[in-house]
Amino acid sequence: MAATPTPPRKHFSMIRQFQLADWFTLGNAVCGVGALFAAMSYLETGDTRHVHFAAALVLAALVFDVLDGRVARWRRKSSDLGRELDSLADVISFGVAPAVLAYACGMQGLYDRIVLAYFVACGVSRLARYNVTAEALSGGSPLGKVTHFEGTPIPTSIVLVGLLSLAAWLGAVRESLWFGSVTLGGFTLHPLVLLFALSGSLMISRIRIPKP
C-alpha cells in the first residue's frame, strides 16, 4: 500500500499562525529597533532631537505592549508563540534600547558599560523567569492570565528613558551629565548610571506586584 504523501507546507506558514495581538507585539519590536537607530544617530550627529525620537519610540513600544495584551484578552486568543514574541520584543525595546541610549548620552566609562550590561542581563533574566513561571503564577485564571508580577516589569525602564530625554532637553548629557563622573582605579563611573543598576536589581527581586 502506497504511503500517503506529506502535504506541502504552505508559504509563510509561520505568519499564518500569528494572532492579531502578535502583530501589535511586532510593532513593539519595530519601535525598539527604531529607538536603537535614533540613539546611534545621536552618537553620530550630536543632535539631541534623536534622543527625543528614541524616547518617543520607546513610549510607542510601550503602547503596543499594552495593546497586545488587551487585544489577546478581547479576542480570547493567546499562545506560547505570542508570549515568546512579547518577551523578545520587550528585551529590545525596554532592555537594550534604554541601555544604548544611556551609553549615547554619555555613560561610556568601563563601569558604566558593566552596569548597563547588568541592567540588560537583569531584564532578560526577569523575562525568562516570567515565561517559565507564568502558568504557576496564573493560579488557574482564564487565558492563563498572570495575577501578579515577581520583580518590577521591564517596561518600567520607560522612566529611565524619560529621564534621559529630559536631560537632553536641559543640555545635561555627555560632558554635562547630571552628577558628573568619578574615577575609580583609573576607570570612569557616572553616578547617574546607578539608576540602571537599581532598576535591574528590582526586576530580579522577589517583590510581588499585582497585575491589573
mmCIF file with all atom_site columns, C-alpha atoms in Angstrom:
data_model
loop_
_atom_site.group_PDB
_atom_site.id
_atom_site.type_symbol
_atom_site.label_atom_id
_atom_site.label_alt_id
_atom_site.label_comp_id
_atom_site.label_asym_id
_atom_site.label_entity_id
_atom_site.label_seq_id
_atom_site.pdbx_PDB_ins_code
_atom_site.Cartn_x
_atom_site.Cartn_y
_atom_site.Cartn_z
_atom_site.occupancy
_atom_site.B_iso_or_equiv
_atom_site.pdbx_formal_charge
_atom_site.auth_seq_id
_atom_site.auth_comp_id
_atom_site.auth_asym_id
_atom_site.auth_atom_id
_atom_site.pdbx_PDB_model_num
ATOM 1   C CA . MET A 1 1   ? 0.000   0.000  0.000  1.00 0.00 ? 1   MET A CA 1
ATOM 2   C CA . ALA A 1 2   ? 1.481   3.319  -1.057 1.00 0.00 ? 2   ALA A CA 1
ATOM 3   C CA . ALA A 1 3   ? 2.307   5.751  1.698  1.00 0.00 ? 3   ALA A CA 1
ATOM 4   C CA . THR A 1 4   ? 0.207   8.873  1.917  1.00 0.00 ? 4   THR A CA 1
ATOM 5   C CA . PRO A 1 5   ? 2.266   11.772 0.582  1.00 0.00 ? 5   PRO A CA 1
ATOM 6   C CA . THR A 1 6   ? 3.077   14.517 3.038  1.00 0.00 ? 6   THR A CA 1
ATOM 7   C CA . PRO A 1 7   ? 1.124   17.655 2.109  1.00 0.00 ? 7   PRO A CA 1
ATOM 8   C CA . PRO A 1 8   ? 3.396   20.504 1.042  1.00 0.00 ? 8   PRO A CA 1
ATOM 9   C CA . ARG A 1 9   ? 3.925   23.283 3.541  1.00 0.00 ? 9   ARG A CA 1
ATOM 10  C CA . LYS A 1 10  ? 2.127   26.486 2.735  1.00 0.00 ? 10  LYS A CA 1
ATOM 11  C CA . HIS A 1 11  ? 4.155   29.593 2.058  1.00 0.00 ? 11  HIS A CA 1
ATOM 12  C CA . PHE A 1 12  ? 4.524   31.896 5.070  1.00 0.00 ? 12  PHE A CA 1
ATOM 13  C CA . SER A 1 13  ? 3.095   29.163 7.293  1.00 0.00 ? 13  SER A CA 1
ATOM 14  C CA . MET A 1 14  ? 4.610   30.773 10.398 1.00 0.00 ? 14  MET A CA 1
ATOM 15  C CA . ILE A 1 15  ? 2.958   34.124 9.690  1.00 0.00 ? 15  ILE A CA 1
ATOM 16  C CA . ARG A 1 16  ? -0.367  32.332 9.216  1.00 0.00 ? 16  ARG A CA 1
ATOM 17  C CA . GLN A 1 17  ? -0.118  31.224 12.857 1.00 0.00 ? 17  GLN A CA 1
ATOM 18  C CA . PHE A 1 18  ? 0.077   34.793 14.148 1.00 0.00 ? 18  PHE A CA 1
ATOM 19  C CA . GLN A 1 19  ? -2.847  36.111 16.144 1.00 0.00 ? 19  GLN A CA 1
ATOM 20  C CA . LEU A 1 20  ? -3.919  39.749 15.850 1.00 0.00 ? 20  LEU A CA 1
ATOM 21  C CA . ALA A 1 21  ? -2.191  40.503 19.163 1.00 0.00 ? 21  ALA A CA 1
ATOM 22  C CA . ASP A 1 22  ? 1.110   39.204 17.766 1.00 0.00 ? 22  ASP A CA 1
ATOM 23  C CA . TRP A 1 23  ? 1.169   41.967 15.164 1.00 0.00 ? 23  TRP A CA 1
ATOM 24  C CA . PHE A 1 24  ? 0.985   44.543 17.950 1.00 0.00 ? 24  PHE A CA 1
ATOM 25  C CA . THR A 1 25  ? 3.889   42.735 19.599 1.00 0.00 ? 25  THR A CA 1
ATOM 26  C CA . LEU A 1 26  ? 5.901   43.049 16.404 1.00 0.00 ? 26  LEU A CA 1
ATOM 27  C CA . GLY A 1 27  ? 5.059   46.760 16.418 1.00 0.00 ? 27  GLY A CA 1
ATOM 28  C CA . ASN A 1 28  ? 6.669   46.893 19.860 1.00 0.00 ? 28  ASN A CA 1
ATOM 29  C CA . ALA A 1 29  ? 9.854   45.279 18.485 1.00 0.00 ? 29  ALA A CA 1
ATOM 30  C CA . VAL A 1 30  ? 9.990   47.576 15.454 1.00 0.00 ? 30  VAL A CA 1
ATOM 31  C CA . CYS A 1 31  ? 9.712   50.645 17.697 1.00 0.00 ? 31  CYS A CA 1
ATOM 32  C CA . GLY A 1 32  ? 12.532  49.305 19.855 1.00 0.00 ? 32  GLY A CA 1
ATOM 33  C CA . VAL A 1 33  ? 14.789  48.868 16.839 1.00 0.00 ? 33  VAL A CA 1
ATOM 34  C CA . GLY A 1 34  ? 13.884  52.391 15.717 1.00 0.00 ? 34  GLY A CA 1
ATOM 35  C CA . ALA A 1 35  ? 14.939  53.684 19.146 1.00 0.00 ? 35  ALA A CA 1
ATOM 36  C CA . LEU A 1 36  ? 18.314  51.965 18.704 1.00 0.00 ? 36  LEU A CA 1
ATOM 37  C CA . PHE A 1 37  ? 18.781  53.639 15.334 1.00 0.00 ? 37  PHE A CA 1
ATOM 38  C CA . ALA A 1 38  ? 17.887  57.013 16.865 1.00 0.00 ? 38  ALA A CA 1
ATOM 39  C CA . ALA A 1 39  ? 20.431  56.513 19.660 1.00 0.00 ? 39  ALA A CA 1
ATOM 40  C CA . MET A 1 40  ? 23.131  55.689 17.116 1.00 0.00 ? 40  MET A CA 1
ATOM 41  C CA . SER A 1 41  ? 22.167  58.767 15.088 1.00 0.00 ? 41  SER A CA 1
ATOM 42  C CA . TYR A 1 42  ? 22.672  60.893 18.204 1.00 0.00 ? 42  TYR A CA 1
ATOM 43  C CA . LEU A 1 43  ? 26.130  59.380 18.675 1.00 0.00 ? 43  LEU A CA 1
ATOM 44  C CA . GLU A 1 44  ? 26.996  60.333 15.115 1.00 0.00 ? 44  GLU A CA 1
ATOM 45  C CA . THR A 1 45  ? 25.417  63.781 14.874 1.00 0.00 ? 45  THR A CA 1
ATOM 46  C CA . GLY A 1 46  ? 25.182  65.093 18.432 1.00 0.00 ? 46  GLY A CA 1
ATOM 47  C CA . ASP A 1 47  ? 21.686  66.383 17.639 1.00 0.00 ? 47  ASP A CA 1
ATOM 48  C CA . THR A 1 48  ? 19.599  65.894 20.799 1.00 0.00 ? 48  THR A CA 1
ATOM 49  C CA . ARG A 1 49  ? 16.438  65.569 18.716 1.00 0.00 ? 49  ARG A CA 1
ATOM 50  C CA . HIS A 1 50  ? 17.470  61.971 18.155 1.00 0.00 ? 50  HIS A CA 1
ATOM 51  C CA . VAL A 1 51  ? 17.355  61.350 21.919 1.00 0.00 ? 51  VAL A CA 1
ATOM 52  C CA . HIS A 1 52  ? 13.776  62.590 21.939 1.00 0.00 ? 52  HIS A CA 1
ATOM 53  C CA . PHE A 1 53  ? 12.975  60.447 18.890 1.00 0.00 ? 53  PHE A CA 1
ATOM 54  C CA . ALA A 1 54  ? 14.365  57.399 20.720 1.00 0.00 ? 54  ALA A CA 1
ATOM 55  C CA . ALA A 1 55  ? 12.311  58.192 23.828 1.00 0.00 ? 55  ALA A CA 1
ATOM 56  C CA . ALA A 1 56  ? 9.157   58.655 21.744 1.00 0.00 ? 56  ALA A CA 1
ATOM 57  C CA . LEU A 1 57  ? 9.724   55.309 20.037 1.00 0.00 ? 57  LEU A CA 1
ATOM 58  C CA . VAL A 1 58  ? 10.180  53.534 23.385 1.00 0.00 ? 58  VAL A CA 1
ATOM 59  C CA . LEU A 1 59  ? 6.927   55.138 24.514 1.00 0.00 ? 59  LEU A CA 1
ATOM 60  C CA . ALA A 1 60  ? 5.252   53.889 21.312 1.00 0.00 ? 60  ALA A CA 1
ATOM 61  C CA . ALA A 1 61  ? 6.654   50.439 22.062 1.00 0.00 ? 61  ALA A CA 1
ATOM 62  C CA . LEU A 1 62  ? 5.005   50.607 25.489 1.00 0.00 ? 62  LEU A CA 1
ATOM 63  C CA . VAL A 1 63  ? 1.667   51.461 23.853 1.00 0.00 ? 63  VAL A CA 1
ATOM 64  C CA . PHE A 1 64  ? 1.988   48.444 21.557 1.00 0.00 ? 64  PHE A CA 1
ATOM 65  C CA . ASP A 1 65  ? 2.973   46.299 24.554 1.00 0.00 ? 65  ASP A CA 1
ATOM 66  C CA . VAL A 1 66  ? -0.185  47.304 26.416 1.00 0.00 ? 66  VAL A CA 1
ATOM 67  C CA . LEU A 1 67  ? -2.384  46.856 23.364 1.00 0.00 ? 67  LEU A CA 1
ATOM 68  C CA . ASP A 1 68  ? -1.186  43.359 22.518 1.00 0.00 ? 68  ASP A CA 1
ATOM 69  C CA . GLY A 1 69  ? -2.339  42.105 25.914 1.00 0.00 ? 69  GLY A CA 1
ATOM 70  C CA . ARG A 1 70  ? -5.676  43.858 25.639 1.00 0.00 ? 70  ARG A CA 1
ATOM 71  C CA . VAL A 1 71  ? -6.260  42.534 22.138 1.00 0.00 ? 71  VAL A CA 1
ATOM 72  C CA . ALA A 1 72  ? -5.410  38.993 23.263 1.00 0.00 ? 72  ALA A CA 1
ATOM 73  C CA . ARG A 1 73  ? -7.914  39.229 26.124 1.00 0.00 ? 73  ARG A CA 1
ATOM 74  C CA . TRP A 1 74  ? -10.551 40.824 23.883 1.00 0.00 ? 74  TRP A CA 1
ATOM 75  C CA . ARG A 1 75  ? -10.247 38.084 21.269 1.00 0.00 ? 75  ARG A CA 1
ATOM 76  C CA . ARG A 1 76  ? -9.700  35.397 23.933 1.00 0.00 ? 76  ARG A CA 1
ATOM 77  C CA . LYS A 1 77  ? -6.747  34.077 21.979 1.00 0.00 ? 77  LYS A CA 1
ATOM 78  C CA . SER A 1 78  ? -3.267  33.640 23.379 1.00 0.00 ? 78  SER A CA 1
ATOM 79  C CA . SER A 1 79  ? -0.409  31.280 22.587 1.00 0.00 ? 79  SER A CA 1
ATOM 80  C CA . ASP A 1 80  ? 3.071   30.248 23.648 1.00 0.00 ? 80  ASP A CA 1
ATOM 81  C CA . LEU A 1 81  ? 4.359   31.837 20.454 1.00 0.00 ? 81  LEU A CA 1
ATOM 82  C CA . GLY A 1 82  ? 2.783   35.145 21.423 1.00 0.00 ? 82  GLY A CA 1
ATOM 83  C CA . ARG A 1 83  ? 4.311   35.009 24.898 1.00 0.00 ? 83  ARG A CA 1
ATOM 84  C CA . GLU A 1 84  ? 7.783   34.360 23.483 1.00 0.00 ? 84  GLU A CA 1
ATOM 85  C CA . LEU A 1 85  ? 7.360   37.126 20.913 1.00 0.00 ? 85  LEU A CA 1
ATOM 86  C CA . ASP A 1 86  ? 6.344   39.514 23.681 1.00 0.00 ? 86  ASP A CA 1
ATOM 87  C CA . SER A 1 87  ? 9.443   38.742 25.730 1.00 0.00 ? 87  SER A CA 1
ATOM 88  C CA . LEU A 1 88  ? 11.814  39.120 22.794 1.00 0.00 ? 88  LEU A CA 1
ATOM 89  C CA . ALA A 1 89  ? 10.246  42.435 21.816 1.00 0.00 ? 89  ALA A CA 1
ATOM 90  C CA . ASP A 1 90  ? 10.440  43.683 25.414 1.00 0.00 ? 90  ASP A CA 1
ATOM 91  C CA . VAL A 1 91  ? 14.156  42.847 25.597 1.00 0.00 ? 91  VAL A CA 1
ATOM 92  C CA . ILE A 1 92  ? 14.785  45.072 22.592 1.00 0.00 ? 92  ILE A CA 1
ATOM 93  C CA . SER A 1 93  ? 12.507  47.981 23.492 1.00 0.00 ? 93  SER A CA 1
ATOM 94  C CA . PHE A 1 94  ? 12.865  48.137 27.273 1.00 0.00 ? 94  PHE A CA 1
ATOM 95  C CA . GLY A 1 95  ? 16.239  46.495 27.844 1.00 0.00 ? 95  GLY A CA 1
ATOM 96  C CA . VAL A 1 96  ? 18.695  47.051 25.008 1.00 0.00 ? 96  VAL A CA 1
ATOM 97  C CA . ALA A 1 97  ? 17.283  50.362 23.729 1.00 0.00 ? 97  ALA A CA 1
ATOM 98  C CA . PRO A 1 98  ? 17.416  52.195 27.113 1.00 0.00 ? 98  PRO A CA 1
ATOM 99  C CA . ALA A 1 99  ? 20.940  50.866 27.756 1.00 0.00 ? 99  ALA A CA 1
ATOM 100 C CA . VAL A 1 100 ? 22.205  52.002 24.338 1.00 0.00 ? 100 VAL A CA 1
ATOM 101 C CA . LEU A 1 101 ? 20.501  55.366 24.774 1.00 0.00 ? 101 LEU A CA 1
ATOM 102 C CA . ALA A 1 102 ? 22.233  55.800 28.148 1.00 0.00 ? 102 ALA A CA 1
ATOM 103 C CA . TYR A 1 103 ? 25.562  54.987 26.500 1.00 0.00 ? 103 TYR A CA 1
ATOM 104 C CA . ALA A 1 104 ? 24.852  57.514 23.735 1.00 0.00 ? 104 ALA A CA 1
ATOM 105 C CA . CYS A 1 105 ? 24.032  60.175 26.333 1.00 0.00 ? 105 CYS A CA 1
ATOM 106 C CA . GLY A 1 106 ? 27.475  59.855 27.899 1.00 0.00 ? 106 GLY A CA 1
ATOM 107 C CA . MET A 1 107 ? 27.586  56.822 30.189 1.00 0.00 ? 107 MET A CA 1
ATOM 108 C CA . GLN A 1 108 ? 30.560  55.365 28.358 1.00 0.00 ? 108 GLN A CA 1
ATOM 109 C CA . GLY A 1 109 ? 33.053  54.573 31.116 1.00 0.00 ? 109 GLY A CA 1
ATOM 110 C CA . LEU A 1 110 ? 34.080  50.991 31.852 1.00 0.00 ? 110 LEU A CA 1
ATOM 111 C CA . TYR A 1 111 ? 31.960  50.825 34.995 1.00 0.00 ? 111 TYR A CA 1
ATOM 112 C CA . ASP A 1 112 ? 29.065  52.391 33.109 1.00 0.00 ? 112 ASP A CA 1
ATOM 113 C CA . ARG A 1 113 ? 29.247  49.632 30.493 1.00 0.00 ? 113 ARG A CA 1
ATOM 114 C CA . ILE A 1 114 ? 29.315  46.954 33.176 1.00 0.00 ? 114 ILE A CA 1
ATOM 115 C CA . VAL A 1 115 ? 26.243  48.438 34.869 1.00 0.00 ? 115 VAL A CA 1
ATOM 116 C CA . LEU A 1 116 ? 24.351  48.804 31.585 1.00 0.00 ? 116 LEU A CA 1
ATOM 117 C CA . ALA A 1 117 ? 25.191  45.207 30.640 1.00 0.00 ? 117 ALA A CA 1
ATOM 118 C CA . TYR A 1 118 ? 23.972  44.151 34.110 1.00 0.00 ? 118 TYR A CA 1
ATOM 119 C CA . PHE A 1 119 ? 20.728  46.056 33.522 1.00 0.00 ? 119 PHE A CA 1
ATOM 120 C CA . VAL A 1 120 ? 20.081  44.223 30.244 1.00 0.00 ? 120 VAL A CA 1
ATOM 121 C CA . ALA A 1 121 ? 21.013  40.871 31.796 1.00 0.00 ? 121 ALA A CA 1
ATOM 122 C CA . CYS A 1 122 ? 18.539  41.500 34.626 1.00 0.00 ? 122 CYS A CA 1
ATOM 123 C CA . GLY A 1 123 ? 15.825  42.317 32.111 1.00 0.00 ? 123 GLY A CA 1
ATOM 124 C CA . VAL A 1 124 ? 16.489  39.132 30.148 1.00 0.00 ? 124 VAL A CA 1
ATOM 125 C CA . SER A 1 125 ? 16.549  37.061 33.354 1.00 0.00 ? 125 SER A CA 1
ATOM 126 C CA . ARG A 1 126 ? 13.331  38.602 34.616 1.00 0.00 ? 126 ARG A CA 1
ATOM 127 C CA . LEU A 1 127 ? 11.514  37.825 31.364 1.00 0.00 ? 127 LEU A CA 1
ATOM 128 C CA . ALA A 1 128 ? 12.858  34.268 31.339 1.00 0.00 ? 128 ALA A CA 1
ATOM 129 C CA . ARG A 1 129 ? 11.631  33.755 34.904 1.00 0.00 ? 129 ARG A CA 1
ATOM 130 C CA . TYR A 1 130 ? 8.246   35.164 33.945 1.00 0.00 ? 130 TYR A CA 1
ATOM 131 C CA . ASN A 1 131 ? 7.921   32.776 30.998 1.00 0.00 ? 131 ASN A CA 1
ATOM 132 C CA . VAL A 1 132 ? 8.753   29.636 32.964 1.00 0.00 ? 132 VAL A CA 1
ATOM 133 C CA . THR A 1 133 ? 6.565   30.561 35.926 1.00 0.00 ? 133 THR A CA 1
ATOM 134 C CA . ALA A 1 134 ? 3.618   32.139 34.097 1.00 0.00 ? 134 ALA A CA 1
ATOM 135 C CA . GLU A 1 135 ? 1.455   29.023 34.348 1.00 0.00 ? 135 GLU A CA 1
ATOM 136 C CA . ALA A 1 136 ? 2.044   28.638 38.065 1.00 0.00 ? 136 ALA A CA 1
ATOM 137 C CA . LEU A 1 137 ? 1.522   32.343 38.729 1.00 0.00 ? 137 LEU A CA 1
ATOM 138 C CA . SER A 1 138 ? -1.742  32.408 36.769 1.00 0.00 ? 138 SER A CA 1
ATOM 139 C CA . GLY A 1 139 ? -3.485  30.497 39.552 1.00 0.00 ? 139 GLY A CA 1
ATOM 140 C CA . GLY A 1 140 ? -5.878  28.867 37.112 1.00 0.00 ? 140 GLY A CA 1
ATOM 141 C CA . SER A 1 141 ? -7.274  32.169 35.846 1.00 0.00 ? 141 SER A CA 1
ATOM 142 C CA . PRO A 1 142 ? -8.855  32.294 32.360 1.00 0.00 ? 142 PRO A CA 1
ATOM 143 C CA . LEU A 1 143 ? -6.487  32.553 29.394 1.00 0.00 ? 143 LEU A CA 1
ATOM 144 C CA . GLY A 1 144 ? -3.622  31.851 31.777 1.00 0.00 ? 144 GLY A CA 1
ATOM 145 C CA . LYS A 1 145 ? -3.645  35.465 32.928 1.00 0.00 ? 145 LYS A CA 1
ATOM 146 C CA . VAL A 1 146 ? -0.928  36.104 35.488 1.00 0.00 ? 146 VAL A CA 1
ATOM 147 C CA . THR A 1 147 ? -2.313  37.602 38.685 1.00 0.00 ? 147 THR A CA 1
ATOM 148 C CA . HIS A 1 148 ? 0.913   39.261 39.835 1.00 0.00 ? 148 HIS A CA 1
ATOM 149 C CA . PHE A 1 149 ? 4.473   40.025 38.798 1.00 0.00 ? 149 PHE A CA 1
ATOM 150 C CA . GLU A 1 150 ? 7.608   38.930 40.636 1.00 0.00 ? 150 GLU A CA 1
ATOM 151 C CA . GLY A 1 151 ? 10.012  41.817 40.343 1.00 0.00 ? 151 GLY A CA 1
ATOM 152 C CA . THR A 1 152 ? 9.271   45.060 38.553 1.00 0.00 ? 152 THR A CA 1
ATOM 153 C CA . PRO A 1 153 ? 8.205   44.618 34.902 1.00 0.00 ? 153 PRO A CA 1
ATOM 154 C CA . ILE A 1 154 ? 10.872  45.507 32.344 1.00 0.00 ? 154 ILE A CA 1
ATOM 155 C CA . PRO A 1 155 ? 8.694   48.230 30.726 1.00 0.00 ? 155 PRO A CA 1
ATOM 156 C CA . THR A 1 156 ? 9.265   50.309 33.877 1.00 0.00 ? 156 THR A CA 1
ATOM 157 C CA . SER A 1 157 ? 12.543  51.299 32.217 1.00 0.00 ? 157 SER A CA 1
ATOM 158 C CA . ILE A 1 158 ? 10.435  53.884 30.354 1.00 0.00 ? 158 ILE A CA 1
ATOM 159 C CA . VAL A 1 159 ? 11.030  56.059 33.436 1.00 0.00 ? 159 VAL A CA 1
ATOM 160 C CA . LEU A 1 160 ? 14.784  55.997 32.797 1.00 0.00 ? 160 LEU A CA 1
ATOM 161 C CA . VAL A 1 161 ? 14.248  56.777 29.120 1.00 0.00 ? 161 VAL A CA 1
ATOM 162 C CA . GLY A 1 162 ? 12.065  59.735 30.047 1.00 0.00 ? 162 GLY A CA 1
ATOM 163 C CA . LEU A 1 163 ? 14.778  60.941 32.424 1.00 0.00 ? 163 LEU A CA 1
ATOM 164 C CA . LEU A 1 164 ? 17.366  60.788 29.628 1.00 0.00 ? 164 LEU A CA 1
ATOM 165 C CA . SER A 1 165 ? 15.056  62.718 27.317 1.00 0.00 ? 165 SER A CA 1
ATOM 166 C CA . LEU A 1 166 ? 14.638  65.391 29.999 1.00 0.00 ? 166 LEU A CA 1
ATOM 167 C CA . ALA A 1 167 ? 18.409  65.544 30.485 1.00 0.00 ? 167 ALA A CA 1
ATOM 168 C CA . ALA A 1 168 ? 18.895  66.011 26.734 1.00 0.00 ? 168 ALA A CA 1
ATOM 169 C CA . TRP A 1 169 ? 16.301  68.787 26.696 1.00 0.00 ? 169 TRP A CA 1
ATOM 170 C CA . LEU A 1 170 ? 18.147  70.567 29.526 1.00 0.00 ? 170 LEU A CA 1
ATOM 171 C CA . GLY A 1 171 ? 21.545  70.015 27.916 1.00 0.00 ? 171 GLY A CA 1
ATOM 172 C CA . ALA A 1 172 ? 22.652  67.669 30.724 1.00 0.00 ? 172 ALA A CA 1
ATOM 173 C CA . VAL A 1 173 ? 24.188  64.966 28.531 1.00 0.00 ? 173 VAL A CA 1
ATOM 174 C CA . ARG A 1 174 ? 27.685  63.818 27.600 1.00 0.00 ? 174 ARG A CA 1
ATOM 175 C CA . GLU A 1 175 ? 30.200  66.049 29.437 1.00 0.00 ? 175 GLU A CA 1
ATOM 176 C CA . SER A 1 176 ? 27.352  67.811 31.272 1.00 0.00 ? 176 SER A CA 1
ATOM 177 C CA . LEU A 1 177 ? 25.674  64.637 32.525 1.00 0.00 ? 177 LEU A CA 1
ATOM 178 C CA . TRP A 1 178 ? 23.959  65.036 35.886 1.00 0.00 ? 178 TRP A CA 1
ATOM 179 C CA . PHE A 1 179 ? 26.151  64.205 38.921 1.00 0.00 ? 179 PHE A CA 1
ATOM 180 C CA . GLY A 1 180 ? 29.293  64.303 36.771 1.00 0.00 ? 180 GLY A CA 1
ATOM 181 C CA . SER A 1 181 ? 31.749  61.417 36.877 1.00 0.00 ? 181 SER A CA 1
ATOM 182 C CA . VAL A 1 182 ? 34.178  59.774 39.258 1.00 0.00 ? 182 VAL A CA 1
ATOM 183 C CA . THR A 1 183 ? 37.370  57.853 38.563 1.00 0.00 ? 183 THR A CA 1
ATOM 184 C CA . LEU A 1 184 ? 37.920  54.565 40.363 1.00 0.00 ? 184 LEU A CA 1
ATOM 185 C CA . GLY A 1 185 ? 41.052  52.560 39.677 1.00 0.00 ? 185 GLY A CA 1
ATOM 186 C CA . GLY A 1 186 ? 41.690  54.552 36.538 1.00 0.00 ? 186 GLY A CA 1
ATOM 187 C CA . PHE A 1 187 ? 38.231  53.870 35.077 1.00 0.00 ? 187 PHE A CA 1
ATOM 188 C CA . THR A 1 188 ? 35.214  56.162 34.846 1.00 0.00 ? 188 THR A CA 1
ATOM 189 C CA . LEU A 1 189 ? 31.827  55.840 36.512 1.00 0.00 ? 189 LEU A CA 1
ATOM 190 C CA . HIS A 1 190 ? 28.942  58.242 36.023 1.00 0.00 ? 190 HIS A CA 1
ATOM 191 C CA . PRO A 1 191 ? 26.810  58.051 39.190 1.00 0.00 ? 191 PRO A CA 1
ATOM 192 C CA . LEU A 1 192 ? 23.635  58.512 37.135 1.00 0.00 ? 192 LEU A CA 1
ATOM 193 C CA . VAL A 1 193 ? 24.138  55.013 35.721 1.00 0.00 ? 193 VAL A CA 1
ATOM 194 C CA . LEU A 1 194 ? 23.437  53.594 39.175 1.00 0.00 ? 194 LEU A CA 1
ATOM 195 C CA . LEU A 1 195 ? 19.738  54.197 38.475 1.00 0.00 ? 195 LEU A CA 1
ATOM 196 C CA . PHE A 1 196 ? 20.054  51.460 35.848 1.00 0.00 ? 196 PHE A CA 1
ATOM 197 C CA . ALA A 1 197 ? 21.657  49.190 38.448 1.00 0.00 ? 197 ALA A CA 1
ATOM 198 C CA . LEU A 1 198 ? 18.724  49.864 40.782 1.00 0.00 ? 198 LEU A CA 1
ATOM 199 C CA . SER A 1 199 ? 16.170  49.238 38.035 1.00 0.00 ? 199 SER A CA 1
ATOM 200 C CA . GLY A 1 200 ? 17.817  45.950 37.061 1.00 0.00 ? 200 GLY A CA 1
ATOM 201 C CA . SER A 1 201 ? 18.030  44.788 40.665 1.00 0.00 ? 201 SER A CA 1
ATOM 202 C CA . LEU A 1 202 ? 14.321  45.489 41.202 1.00 0.00 ? 202 LEU A CA 1
ATOM 203 C CA . MET A 1 203 ? 13.488  43.433 38.107 1.00 0.00 ? 203 MET A CA 1
ATOM 204 C CA . ILE A 1 204 ? 15.128  40.310 39.503 1.00 0.00 ? 204 ILE A CA 1
ATOM 205 C CA . SER A 1 205 ? 13.856  40.853 43.040 1.00 0.00 ? 205 SER A CA 1
ATOM 206 C CA . ARG A 1 206 ? 11.045  38.819 44.604 1.00 0.00 ? 206 ARG A CA 1
ATOM 207 C CA . ILE A 1 207 ? 8.824   41.843 45.087 1.00 0.00 ? 207 ILE A CA 1
ATOM 208 C CA . ARG A 1 208 ? 5.218   40.918 44.275 1.00 0.00 ? 208 ARG A CA 1
ATOM 209 C CA . ILE A 1 209 ? 3.330   43.455 42.194 1.00 0.00 ? 209 ILE A CA 1
ATOM 210 C CA . PRO A 1 210 ? -0.373  42.813 41.393 1.00 0.00 ? 210 PRO A CA 1
ATOM 211 C CA . LYS A 1 211 ? -1.037  42.731 37.657 1.00 0.00 ? 211 LYS A CA 1
ATOM 212 C CA . PRO A 1 212 ? -4.052  44.788 36.536 1.00 0.00 ? 212 PRO A CA 1
#
